[in-house]
Amino acid sequence: MTDTTIAQAEPVLVAIDIAKARHEVLIAVPGRKRRRRLTVL
């Protein structure tokens, strides 16, 4: 059996805006300039 450990030196930042009509999620990965934005209905 193989034991795998995935560790990241810097944290991934996640911001969640909760509203009635839709929720907005912003994900910022360290080392990347572009942030990922998601809309959840």
Tab-separated table of C-alpha atoms in Angstrom:
chain	number	residue	atom	x	y	z
A	1	MET	CA	0.000	0.000	0.000
A	2	THR	CA	1.280	3.472	-0.885
A	3	ASP	CA	0.999	6.419	1.490
A	4	THR	CA	0.659	9.746	-0.332
A	5	THR	CA	0.973	13.102	1.385
A	6	ILE	CA	0.200	16.307	-0.481
A	7	ALA	CA	1.359	19.425	1.331
A	8	GLN	CA	1.258	22.995	0.137
A	9	ALA	CA	3.582	25.626	1.598
A	10	GLU	CA	1.208	28.569	1.057
A	11	PRO	CA	-2.535	28.613	1.744
A	12	VAL	CA	-5.191	28.772	-0.961
A	13	LEU	CA	-7.521	31.696	-0.264
A	14	VAL	CA	-11.265	31.212	-0.761
A	15	ALA	CA	-13.856	33.975	-0.345
A	16	ILE	CA	-17.575	33.134	-0.355
A	17	ASP	CA	-20.362	35.725	-0.662
A	18	ILE	CA	-23.715	34.203	0.263
A	19	ALA	CA	-26.875	35.899	-0.993
A	20	LYS	CA	-30.489	34.962	-1.716
A	21	ALA	CA	-30.359	34.825	-5.537
A	22	ARG	CA	-26.805	33.576	-6.104
A	23	HIS	CA	-23.548	32.900	-4.296
A	24	GLU	CA	-20.166	34.219	-5.485
A	25	VAL	CA	-16.921	32.304	-4.865
A	26	LEU	CA	-13.408	33.693	-5.409
A	27	ILE	CA	-10.410	31.313	-5.314
A	28	ALA	CA	-6.830	32.658	-5.199
A	29	VAL	CA	-4.028	30.110	-5.627
A	30	PRO	CA	-0.542	31.237	-4.535
A	31	GLY	CA	1.923	31.708	-7.381
A	32	ARG	CA	-0.766	32.522	-9.948
A	33	LYS	CA	-1.855	36.029	-10.921
A	34	ARG	CA	-5.279	35.018	-12.191
A	35	ARG	CA	-8.018	34.294	-9.665
A	36	ARG	CA	-10.904	31.921	-10.299
A	37	ARG	CA	-14.424	33.305	-9.854
A	38	LEU	CA	-17.505	31.096	-9.701
A	39	THR	CA	-21.220	31.888	-9.475
A	40	VAL	CA	-23.530	29.354	-7.844
A	41	LEU	CA	-27.251	29.839	-8.440
